[in-house]
Amino acid sequence: MTKNIDWGNLGFEYTAADYRVTATYKDGKWSELKLTDDPTVHISECAGVLQYAQTVFEGLKAYRTSEGKIYTFRPDLNAQRLIDSANRLVIPAVPEEMFMEALDMLVKANEEWIPPYGSGATLYIRPFIYGSGPVIGVAPAPEYEFRMMCMPVGPYFKGGAKPIVIKVSDLDRAAPHGTGNIKAGLNYAMSLHAGEIAHAEGFSENMYLDAATRTCVEETGGANFIFITKDGKVVTPKSKSDSILPSVTRRSLMIVAKDILGLETEQREVLFEEVPEFAECGLCGTAAVISPVGKINDHGKEIAFPSGMEEMGPTIKKLYDTLTGIQMGTIEAPEGWIHEIK
Ligand SMILES: *Cc1c(COP(=O)(O)O)cnc(C)c1O
């Protein structure tokens, strides 16, 4: 049974599904996980999350396969990254087993919200932990809530993946050795203004360079870069100062490139100066898997990739088709990549 929803026309918007999973952290330990149908939270006006932005999150998806199975893709990496993010903001981590239990509970309880195979839509899952207890002196909150919610989201590319145009930002996303490598709301709050500027100027996204020297490519507000060289090598930027978020999609694409497609791969510092020499460019993240980039605008100077503005470049297309095939169960996954919800 699935809900009666026009799956193909869904966007990327919040919908309250029937259930969410919660747990609270008090007196040094996590409570049992609980399913609730209440989509609201009730916390202190002085909660750590409200006063000092003490919150971390994750994003992953559940897919319905052609055989009617329900797949999630490498959720152990999301669990581990949530632990890393939590540690950095002095938030008690949710152990991997607890994360996995919450995931199974959530997806099973909301089975009717998982879009049908072939609709292009998927179930987006958002785990998060935030300081719910009161703090006014700057300190970690005394209490926390872990919550995992989900919602159906539409096909990212309606009518095919059209390349986007992005700009080089004058504002920075992440400080060197700051919080750029964790998934925290605070990184997004400070990217909103730069995002508004880019959108007002007609660009889809910002390319951020390393904040210290502005010579190396880092990432966009919510996706990592991959580039394809003219001789077919797959290159992804390595940060000078550990300020790139370790994207699960990007890490998986690099493995797909090397082990399945037999391409050469490299993770290294990418100078902004060398970007015009690449043949293809894409942005990787859970939401779109890969968004092809057609052009990058650097203060009025345009870098146009040979792959053009009509469609994905051939190598990025191959990577995209292979990874989405693995996620949807039509291509055999490397060992341990699929966690089936039964
Ligand atoms: C979530 C995120 C990504 C993409 O990571 P995935 O695990 O592939 O979804 C990239 N950059 C930033 C800043 C992010 O927050």
mmCIF file of C-alpha atoms and ligand atoms in Angstrom:
data_model
loop_
_atom_site.group_PDB
_atom_site.id
_atom_site.type_symbol
_atom_site.label_atom_id
_atom_site.label_comp_id
_atom_site.label_asym_id
_atom_site.label_seq_id
_atom_site.Cartn_x
_atom_site.Cartn_y
_atom_site.Cartn_z
ATOM 1 C CA MET A 1 0.000 0.000 0.000
ATOM 2 C CA THR A 2 1.207 3.478 -0.820
ATOM 3 C CA LYS A 3 -0.366 6.852 -0.124
ATOM 4 C CA ASN A 4 -2.357 8.436 -2.890
ATOM 5 C CA ILE A 5 0.195 11.079 -3.913
ATOM 6 C CA ASP A 6 1.178 12.538 -7.286
ATOM 7 C CA TRP A 7 4.756 11.250 -6.812
ATOM 8 C CA GLY A 8 6.139 12.584 -10.074
ATOM 9 C CA ASN A 9 5.209 16.161 -9.204
ATOM 10 C CA LEU A 10 6.588 16.265 -5.683
ATOM 11 C CA GLY A 11 9.283 18.827 -5.021
ATOM 12 C CA PHE A 12 11.837 18.924 -2.234
ATOM 13 C CA GLU A 13 9.543 20.155 0.503
ATOM 14 C CA TYR A 14 8.690 19.224 4.041
ATOM 15 C CA THR A 15 5.738 16.923 4.425
ATOM 16 C CA ALA A 16 4.848 15.470 7.806
ATOM 17 C CA ALA A 17 4.763 11.698 7.285
ATOM 18 C CA ASP A 18 2.779 9.649 9.811
ATOM 19 C CA TYR A 19 5.614 8.779 12.186
ATOM 20 C CA ARG A 20 9.027 9.919 13.408
ATOM 21 C CA VAL A 21 11.455 8.280 15.839
ATOM 22 C CA THR A 22 12.720 10.110 18.914
ATOM 23 C CA ALA A 23 15.031 9.552 21.868
ATOM 24 C CA THR A 24 16.178 11.891 24.620
ATOM 25 C CA TYR A 25 19.546 12.221 26.307
ATOM 26 C CA LYS A 26 19.396 12.990 30.024
ATOM 27 C CA ASP A 27 21.654 12.220 32.993
ATOM 28 C CA GLY A 28 24.378 10.884 30.751
ATOM 29 C CA LYS A 29 22.391 8.369 28.729
ATOM 30 C CA TRP A 30 20.069 7.925 25.777
ATOM 31 C CA SER A 31 16.493 6.775 26.370
ATOM 32 C CA GLU A 32 14.850 3.998 24.374
ATOM 33 C CA LEU A 33 13.778 4.918 20.837
ATOM 34 C CA LYS A 34 10.121 5.795 20.521
ATOM 35 C CA LEU A 35 7.780 6.188 17.559
ATOM 36 C CA THR A 36 5.531 9.224 17.686
ATOM 37 C CA ASP A 37 2.952 10.782 15.397
ATOM 38 C CA ASP A 38 3.578 14.269 16.816
ATOM 39 C CA PRO A 39 5.430 16.404 14.260
ATOM 40 C CA THR A 40 6.078 19.225 16.731
ATOM 41 C CA VAL A 41 8.755 19.549 19.413
ATOM 42 C CA HIS A 42 8.400 21.255 22.776
ATOM 43 C CA ILE A 43 11.672 22.564 24.214
ATOM 44 C CA SER A 44 13.022 25.202 26.588
ATOM 45 C CA GLU A 45 13.170 28.741 25.202
ATOM 46 C CA CYS A 46 16.781 28.644 26.347
ATOM 47 C CA ALA A 47 17.628 25.358 24.541
ATOM 48 C CA GLY A 48 21.223 24.961 23.322
ATOM 49 C CA VAL A 49 19.984 24.676 19.767
ATOM 50 C CA LEU A 50 18.093 27.978 19.938
ATOM 51 C CA GLN A 51 20.779 30.000 21.703
ATOM 52 C CA TYR A 52 24.057 28.562 20.381
ATOM 53 C CA ALA A 53 23.114 26.510 17.308
ATOM 54 C CA GLN A 54 24.031 23.204 18.884
ATOM 55 C CA THR A 55 22.612 20.853 16.278
ATOM 56 C CA VAL A 56 23.867 18.338 13.716
ATOM 57 C CA PHE A 57 22.032 16.412 11.028
ATOM 58 C CA GLU A 58 22.192 13.794 8.294
ATOM 59 C CA GLY A 59 20.402 13.127 5.020
ATOM 60 C CA LEU A 60 19.806 9.800 3.274
ATOM 61 C CA LYS A 61 17.139 8.095 1.207
ATOM 62 C CA ALA A 62 15.076 4.909 1.005
ATOM 63 C CA TYR A 63 14.257 3.463 -2.414
ATOM 64 C CA ARG A 64 11.673 0.943 -3.542
ATOM 65 C CA THR A 65 13.210 -1.509 -6.007
ATOM 66 C CA SER A 66 11.579 -3.125 -9.053
ATOM 67 C CA GLU A 67 11.104 -6.259 -6.931
ATOM 68 C CA GLY A 68 9.331 -4.311 -4.216
ATOM 69 C CA LYS A 69 12.220 -4.390 -1.771
ATOM 70 C CA ILE A 70 13.134 -1.345 0.279
ATOM 71 C CA TYR A 71 16.763 -0.300 0.055
ATOM 72 C CA THR A 72 18.816 2.263 1.904
ATOM 73 C CA PHE A 73 22.257 3.161 0.630
ATOM 74 C CA ARG A 74 25.313 2.939 2.919
ATOM 75 C CA PRO A 75 23.480 4.197 6.036
ATOM 76 C CA ASP A 76 26.445 3.083 8.163
ATOM 77 C CA LEU A 77 28.386 6.009 6.667
ATOM 78 C CA ASN A 78 25.637 8.441 7.680
ATOM 79 C CA ALA A 79 25.646 6.952 11.192
ATOM 80 C CA GLN A 80 29.411 7.381 11.433
ATOM 81 C CA ARG A 81 29.346 10.919 10.048
ATOM 82 C CA LEU A 82 26.632 11.886 12.549
ATOM 83 C CA ILE A 83 28.941 10.625 15.317
ATOM 84 C CA ASP A 84 31.817 12.735 13.932
ATOM 85 C CA SER A 85 29.566 15.796 13.638
ATOM 86 C CA ALA A 86 28.195 15.326 17.156
ATOM 87 C CA ASN A 87 31.659 14.955 18.674
ATOM 88 C CA ARG A 88 32.774 18.231 17.103
ATOM 89 C CA LEU A 89 29.856 20.192 18.615
ATOM 90 C CA VAL A 90 29.994 18.440 22.009
ATOM 91 C CA ILE A 91 26.688 16.719 21.377
ATOM 92 C CA PRO A 92 26.330 13.164 22.749
ATOM 93 C CA ALA A 93 26.705 10.806 19.786
ATOM 94 C CA VAL A 94 24.027 8.327 18.836
ATOM 95 C CA PRO A 95 25.763 4.928 18.521
ATOM 96 C CA GLU A 96 25.654 3.287 15.089
ATOM 97 C CA GLU A 97 23.420 0.398 16.291
ATOM 98 C CA MET A 98 20.900 2.871 17.688
ATOM 99 C CA PHE A 99 20.945 4.858 14.430
ATOM 100 C CA MET A 100 20.310 1.697 12.420
ATOM 101 C CA GLU A 101 17.500 0.613 14.724
ATOM 102 C CA ALA A 102 15.866 4.039 14.379
ATOM 103 C CA LEU A 103 16.206 3.857 10.593
ATOM 104 C CA ASP A 104 14.498 0.455 10.395
ATOM 105 C CA MET A 105 11.740 1.589 12.754
ATOM 106 C CA LEU A 106 11.124 4.833 10.868
ATOM 107 C CA VAL A 107 11.037 3.410 7.366
ATOM 108 C CA LYS A 108 8.854 0.450 8.328
ATOM 109 C CA ALA A 109 6.383 2.672 10.166
ATOM 110 C CA ASN A 110 6.131 4.997 7.157
ATOM 111 C CA GLU A 111 6.096 2.298 4.477
ATOM 112 C CA GLU A 112 3.087 3.865 2.749
ATOM 113 C CA TRP A 113 5.118 7.021 2.178
ATOM 114 C CA ILE A 114 7.849 5.297 0.172
ATOM 115 C CA PRO A 115 7.297 6.255 -3.466
ATOM 116 C CA PRO A 116 6.713 3.440 -5.971
ATOM 117 C CA TYR A 117 9.547 2.146 -8.141
ATOM 118 C CA GLY A 118 9.844 4.068 -11.376
ATOM 119 C CA SER A 119 8.144 7.225 -10.098
ATOM 120 C CA GLY A 120 11.503 8.960 -9.750
ATOM 121 C CA ALA A 121 10.508 10.010 -6.243
ATOM 122 C CA THR A 122 12.234 8.671 -3.101
ATOM 123 C CA LEU A 123 11.813 8.787 0.662
ATOM 124 C CA TYR A 124 14.168 11.371 2.137
ATOM 125 C CA ILE A 125 15.283 10.616 5.686
ATOM 126 C CA ARG A 126 16.497 13.353 8.014
ATOM 127 C CA PRO A 127 18.168 12.297 11.298
ATOM 128 C CA PHE A 128 19.231 15.089 13.668
ATOM 129 C CA ILE A 129 20.388 15.699 17.225
ATOM 130 C CA TYR A 130 19.997 19.014 19.022
ATOM 131 C CA GLY A 131 20.557 20.555 22.419
ATOM 132 C CA SER A 132 17.094 20.717 23.986
ATOM 133 C CA GLY A 133 18.057 21.600 27.566
ATOM 134 C CA PRO A 134 18.587 25.212 28.736
ATOM 135 C CA VAL A 135 21.955 27.013 28.621
ATOM 136 C CA ILE A 136 22.659 30.723 28.914
ATOM 137 C CA GLY A 137 26.349 30.691 29.831
ATOM 138 C CA VAL A 138 28.203 29.358 26.788
ATOM 139 C CA ALA A 139 28.377 25.608 27.384
ATOM 140 C CA PRO A 140 27.050 22.376 25.929
ATOM 141 C CA ALA A 141 23.335 21.876 26.686
ATOM 142 C CA PRO A 142 22.434 19.550 29.573
ATOM 143 C CA GLU A 143 19.864 17.577 27.525
ATOM 144 C CA TYR A 144 19.458 16.494 23.888
ATOM 145 C CA GLU A 145 16.910 15.074 21.529
ATOM 146 C CA PHE A 146 17.636 12.673 18.665
ATOM 147 C CA ARG A 147 14.971 12.648 16.028
ATOM 148 C CA MET A 148 14.650 10.878 12.713
ATOM 149 C CA MET A 149 11.920 12.014 10.337
ATOM 150 C CA CYS A 150 11.174 11.300 6.694
ATOM 151 C CA MET A 151 9.226 12.679 3.754
ATOM 152 C CA PRO A 152 8.693 11.736 0.128
ATOM 153 C CA VAL A 153 10.598 13.962 -2.290
ATOM 154 C CA GLY A 154 10.174 14.274 -6.026
ATOM 155 C CA PRO A 155 12.546 13.418 -8.841
ATOM 156 C CA TYR A 156 15.364 15.941 -8.621
ATOM 157 C CA PHE A 157 15.507 16.416 -12.366
ATOM 158 C CA LYS A 158 12.086 16.743 -13.920
ATOM 159 C CA GLY A 159 12.488 16.147 -17.640
ATOM 160 C CA GLY A 160 16.184 15.233 -17.558
ATOM 161 C CA ALA A 161 19.269 16.613 -15.890
ATOM 162 C CA LYS A 162 19.971 20.048 -17.332
ATOM 163 C CA PRO A 163 23.410 21.462 -16.569
ATOM 164 C CA ILE A 164 23.440 24.371 -14.145
ATOM 165 C CA VAL A 165 25.444 27.587 -14.026
ATOM 166 C CA ILE A 166 27.202 28.463 -10.770
ATOM 167 C CA LYS A 167 29.297 31.396 -9.585
ATOM 168 C CA VAL A 168 32.456 31.773 -7.542
ATOM 169 C CA SER A 169 31.424 33.207 -4.183
ATOM 170 C CA ASP A 170 33.061 36.196 -2.506
ATOM 171 C CA LEU A 171 31.888 34.919 0.858
ATOM 172 C CA ASP A 172 33.395 31.845 2.482
ATOM 173 C CA ARG A 173 31.539 28.715 3.512
ATOM 174 C CA ALA A 174 33.904 27.290 6.095
ATOM 175 C CA ALA A 175 36.949 28.434 8.022
ATOM 176 C CA PRO A 176 40.175 26.459 7.721
ATOM 177 C CA HIS A 177 40.093 23.739 10.389
ATOM 178 C CA GLY A 178 36.627 24.937 11.412
ATOM 179 C CA THR A 179 33.355 23.058 11.020
ATOM 180 C CA GLY A 180 33.256 22.657 7.233
ATOM 181 C CA ASN A 181 33.821 18.903 7.489
ATOM 182 C CA ILE A 182 30.782 18.208 9.686
ATOM 183 C CA LYS A 183 27.096 18.302 8.837
ATOM 184 C CA ALA A 184 25.891 21.109 11.068
ATOM 185 C CA GLY A 185 23.057 23.571 10.625
ATOM 186 C CA LEU A 186 25.434 26.403 11.412
ATOM 187 C CA ASN A 187 27.320 25.842 8.133
ATOM 188 C CA TYR A 188 24.041 26.231 6.280
ATOM 189 C CA ALA A 189 22.859 29.283 8.198
ATOM 190 C CA MET A 190 25.942 31.180 7.119
ATOM 191 C CA SER A 191 25.636 30.030 3.508
ATOM 192 C CA LEU A 192 22.096 31.389 3.129
ATOM 193 C CA HIS A 193 23.166 34.956 2.388
ATOM 194 C CA ALA A 194 25.677 33.877 -0.258
ATOM 195 C CA GLY A 195 22.951 31.659 -1.715
ATOM 196 C CA GLU A 196 20.536 34.578 -1.956
ATOM 197 C CA ILE A 197 23.164 36.654 -3.759
ATOM 198 C CA ALA A 198 23.848 33.852 -6.242
ATOM 199 C CA HIS A 199 20.128 33.317 -6.910
ATOM 200 C CA ALA A 200 19.485 37.049 -7.329
ATOM 201 C CA GLU A 201 22.234 37.131 -9.954
ATOM 202 C CA GLY A 202 20.679 34.152 -11.740
ATOM 203 C CA PHE A 203 23.058 31.397 -10.618
ATOM 204 C CA SER A 204 22.003 28.042 -9.166
ATOM 205 C CA GLU A 205 24.785 27.642 -6.640
ATOM 206 C CA ASN A 206 28.027 29.013 -5.244
ATOM 207 C CA MET A 207 31.448 27.534 -5.729
ATOM 208 C CA TYR A 208 33.477 28.121 -2.578
ATOM 209 C CA LEU A 209 37.242 28.346 -2.701
ATOM 210 C CA ASP A 210 39.471 27.621 0.288
ATOM 211 C CA ALA A 211 39.004 30.495 2.709
ATOM 212 C CA ALA A 212 42.682 30.991 3.554
ATOM 213 C CA THR A 213 44.157 31.424 0.072
ATOM 214 C CA ARG A 214 41.213 31.484 -2.351
ATOM 215 C CA THR A 215 43.260 29.413 -4.784
ATOM 216 C CA CYS A 216 41.780 25.906 -4.374
ATOM 217 C CA VAL A 217 38.323 24.563 -5.124
ATOM 218 C CA GLU A 218 36.427 23.318 -2.080
ATOM 219 C CA GLU A 219 32.706 22.659 -2.601
ATOM 220 C CA THR A 220 29.277 24.273 -2.917
ATOM 221 C CA GLY A 221 26.868 24.945 -0.041
ATOM 222 C CA GLY A 222 25.633 21.362 -0.011
ATOM 223 C CA ALA A 223 27.480 19.261 -2.577
ATOM 224 C CA ASN A 224 31.031 18.117 -3.391
ATOM 225 C CA PHE A 225 32.675 18.597 -6.779
ATOM 226 C CA ILE A 226 33.890 15.988 -9.195
ATOM 227 C CA PHE A 227 35.710 16.894 -12.386
ATOM 228 C CA ILE A 228 36.532 14.782 -15.416
ATOM 229 C CA THR A 229 39.800 15.481 -17.209
ATOM 230 C CA LYS A 230 40.013 15.503 -21.003
ATOM 231 C CA ASP A 231 41.584 12.034 -20.847
ATOM 232 C CA GLY A 232 38.765 10.630 -18.706
ATOM 233 C CA LYS A 233 40.251 10.731 -15.225
ATOM 234 C CA VAL A 234 37.877 11.433 -12.307
ATOM 235 C CA VAL A 235 39.220 14.117 -9.975
ATOM 236 C CA THR A 236 37.747 15.331 -6.689
ATOM 237 C CA PRO A 237 39.154 18.157 -4.546
ATOM 238 C CA LYS A 238 41.003 17.457 -1.333
ATOM 239 C CA SER A 239 40.893 20.299 1.153
ATOM 240 C CA LYS A 240 44.022 22.152 2.235
ATOM 241 C CA SER A 241 42.442 22.707 5.634
ATOM 242 C CA ASP A 242 39.971 19.866 6.209
ATOM 243 C CA SER A 243 36.974 22.036 5.372
ATOM 244 C CA ILE A 244 35.155 19.875 2.800
ATOM 245 C CA LEU A 245 32.207 17.755 3.958
ATOM 246 C CA PRO A 246 32.912 14.056 3.272
ATOM 247 C CA SER A 247 29.972 13.350 0.918
ATOM 248 C CA VAL A 248 28.769 9.739 0.894
ATOM 249 C CA THR A 249 27.734 10.178 -2.750
ATOM 250 C CA ARG A 250 31.128 11.499 -3.794
ATOM 251 C CA ARG A 251 33.028 8.781 -1.908
ATOM 252 C CA SER A 252 30.792 6.154 -3.528
ATOM 253 C CA LEU A 253 31.175 7.647 -7.009
ATOM 254 C CA MET A 254 34.959 7.510 -6.693
ATOM 255 C CA ILE A 255 34.716 3.780 -5.938
ATOM 256 C CA VAL A 256 32.225 3.221 -8.779
ATOM 257 C CA ALA A 257 34.603 5.065 -11.138
ATOM 258 C CA LYS A 258 37.616 2.990 -10.176
ATOM 259 C CA ASP A 259 36.243 -0.465 -9.412
ATOM 260 C CA ILE A 260 33.214 -0.713 -11.693
ATOM 261 C CA LEU A 261 33.966 1.602 -14.620
ATOM 262 C CA GLY A 262 37.743 1.088 -14.570
ATOM 263 C CA LEU A 263 38.493 4.819 -14.625
ATOM 264 C CA GLU A 264 41.505 6.472 -13.088
ATOM 265 C CA THR A 265 40.638 8.483 -9.967
ATOM 266 C CA GLU A 266 42.420 11.144 -7.969
ATOM 267 C CA GLN A 267 41.646 13.023 -4.777
ATOM 268 C CA ARG A 268 43.965 15.990 -4.646
ATOM 269 C CA GLU A 269 44.085 19.740 -4.243
ATOM 270 C CA VAL A 270 42.421 21.280 -7.301
ATOM 271 C CA LEU A 271 43.594 24.760 -8.167
ATOM 272 C CA PHE A 272 40.845 27.073 -9.354
ATOM 273 C CA GLU A 273 43.274 28.052 -12.114
ATOM 274 C CA GLU A 274 43.149 24.563 -13.642
ATOM 275 C CA VAL A 275 39.327 24.299 -13.718
ATOM 276 C CA PRO A 276 39.068 25.519 -17.370
ATOM 277 C CA GLU A 277 41.104 22.494 -18.412
ATOM 278 C CA PHE A 278 38.500 19.944 -17.258
ATOM 279 C CA ALA A 279 36.051 18.371 -19.704
ATOM 280 C CA GLU A 280 33.138 17.840 -17.299
ATOM 281 C CA CYS A 281 32.053 19.042 -13.889
ATOM 282 C CA GLY A 282 29.389 17.816 -11.479
ATOM 283 C CA LEU A 283 28.045 18.374 -7.973
ATOM 284 C CA CYS A 284 27.517 15.296 -5.806
ATOM 285 C CA GLY A 285 25.096 14.816 -2.966
ATOM 286 C CA THR A 286 22.241 12.613 -1.808
ATOM 287 C CA ALA A 287 19.515 14.897 -3.184
ATOM 288 C CA ALA A 288 20.492 14.837 -6.879
ATOM 289 C CA VAL A 289 23.280 12.202 -6.918
ATOM 290 C CA ILE A 290 25.078 14.334 -9.552
ATOM 291 C CA SER A 291 24.024 17.735 -10.916
ATOM 292 C CA PRO A 292 25.982 18.506 -14.054
ATOM 293 C CA VAL A 293 27.623 21.942 -14.128
ATOM 294 C CA GLY A 294 27.707 23.604 -17.550
ATOM 295 C CA LYS A 295 29.366 26.893 -16.658
ATOM 296 C CA ILE A 296 31.160 28.573 -13.789
ATOM 297 C CA ASN A 297 31.106 32.356 -13.609
ATOM 298 C CA ASP A 298 34.167 33.931 -12.010
ATOM 299 C CA HIS A 299 33.353 37.623 -11.561
ATOM 300 C CA GLY A 300 32.005 37.943 -15.080
ATOM 301 C CA LYS A 301 34.574 35.646 -16.659
ATOM 302 C CA GLU A 302 32.927 32.479 -17.832
ATOM 303 C CA ILE A 303 34.334 28.949 -17.743
ATOM 304 C CA ALA A 304 32.244 26.814 -20.104
ATOM 305 C CA PHE A 305 32.799 23.062 -20.000
ATOM 306 C CA PRO A 306 32.951 21.227 -23.344
ATOM 307 C CA SER A 307 30.047 19.030 -22.165
ATOM 308 C CA GLY A 308 27.819 22.058 -22.809
ATOM 309 C CA MET A 309 24.474 23.239 -21.480
ATOM 310 C CA GLU A 310 22.186 20.588 -22.963
ATOM 311 C CA GLU A 311 22.980 17.374 -21.109
ATOM 312 C CA MET A 312 25.324 15.596 -18.729
ATOM 313 C CA GLY A 313 28.793 14.910 -20.058
ATOM 314 C CA PRO A 314 29.376 11.271 -21.074
ATOM 315 C CA THR A 315 31.534 10.233 -18.113
ATOM 316 C CA ILE A 316 29.333 11.905 -15.521
ATOM 317 C CA LYS A 317 26.329 10.247 -17.162
ATOM 318 C CA LYS A 318 27.974 6.831 -16.809
ATOM 319 C CA LEU A 319 28.745 7.500 -13.154
ATOM 320 C CA TYR A 320 25.205 8.741 -12.550
ATOM 321 C CA ASP A 321 23.548 5.770 -14.264
ATOM 322 C CA THR A 322 25.729 3.262 -12.426
ATOM 323 C CA LEU A 323 25.234 4.721 -8.958
ATOM 324 C CA THR A 324 21.477 5.245 -9.359
ATOM 325 C CA GLY A 325 21.235 1.675 -10.747
ATOM 326 C CA ILE A 326 22.938 0.392 -7.592
ATOM 327 C CA GLN A 327 20.624 2.427 -5.357
ATOM 328 C CA MET A 328 17.493 1.260 -7.193
ATOM 329 C CA GLY A 329 18.622 -2.376 -7.217
ATOM 330 C CA THR A 330 19.063 -2.800 -10.986
ATOM 331 C CA ILE A 331 22.879 -3.021 -10.784
ATOM 332 C CA GLU A 332 24.625 -5.277 -8.297
ATOM 333 C CA ALA A 333 26.014 -3.296 -5.378
ATOM 334 C CA PRO A 334 29.492 -3.645 -3.929
ATOM 335 C CA GLU A 335 29.486 -5.705 -0.709
ATOM 336 C CA GLY A 336 27.823 -3.897 2.189
ATOM 337 C CA TRP A 337 26.446 -0.915 0.270
ATOM 338 C CA ILE A 338 22.767 -1.807 0.533
ATOM 339 C CA HIS A 339 20.914 -2.060 3.801
ATOM 340 C CA GLU A 340 17.540 -3.628 3.090
ATOM 341 C CA ILE A 341 14.645 -2.699 5.357
ATOM 342 C CA LYS A 342 12.614 -5.834 6.003
HETATM 343 C C1 LIG B 1 25.378 16.792 2.909
HETATM 344 C C2 LIG B 1 26.428 17.561 2.238
HETATM 345 C C3 LIG B 1 27.050 17.114 1.058
HETATM 346 C C4 LIG B 1 26.634 15.859 0.350
HETATM 347 O O1 LIG B 1 26.860 14.706 1.108
HETATM 348 P P1 LIG B 1 26.099 13.340 0.776
HETATM 349 O O2 LIG B 1 26.507 12.441 1.884
HETATM 350 O O3 LIG B 1 26.579 12.876 -0.532
HETATM 351 O O4 LIG B 1 24.639 13.656 0.758
HETATM 352 C C5 LIG B 1 28.067 17.886 0.532
HETATM 353 N N1 LIG B 1 28.437 19.061 1.091
HETATM 354 C C6 LIG B 1 27.854 19.528 2.210
HETATM 355 C C7 LIG B 1 28.314 20.816 2.776
HETATM 356 C C8 LIG B 1 26.833 18.800 2.826
HETATM 357 O O5 LIG B 1 26.260 19.281 3.927
#
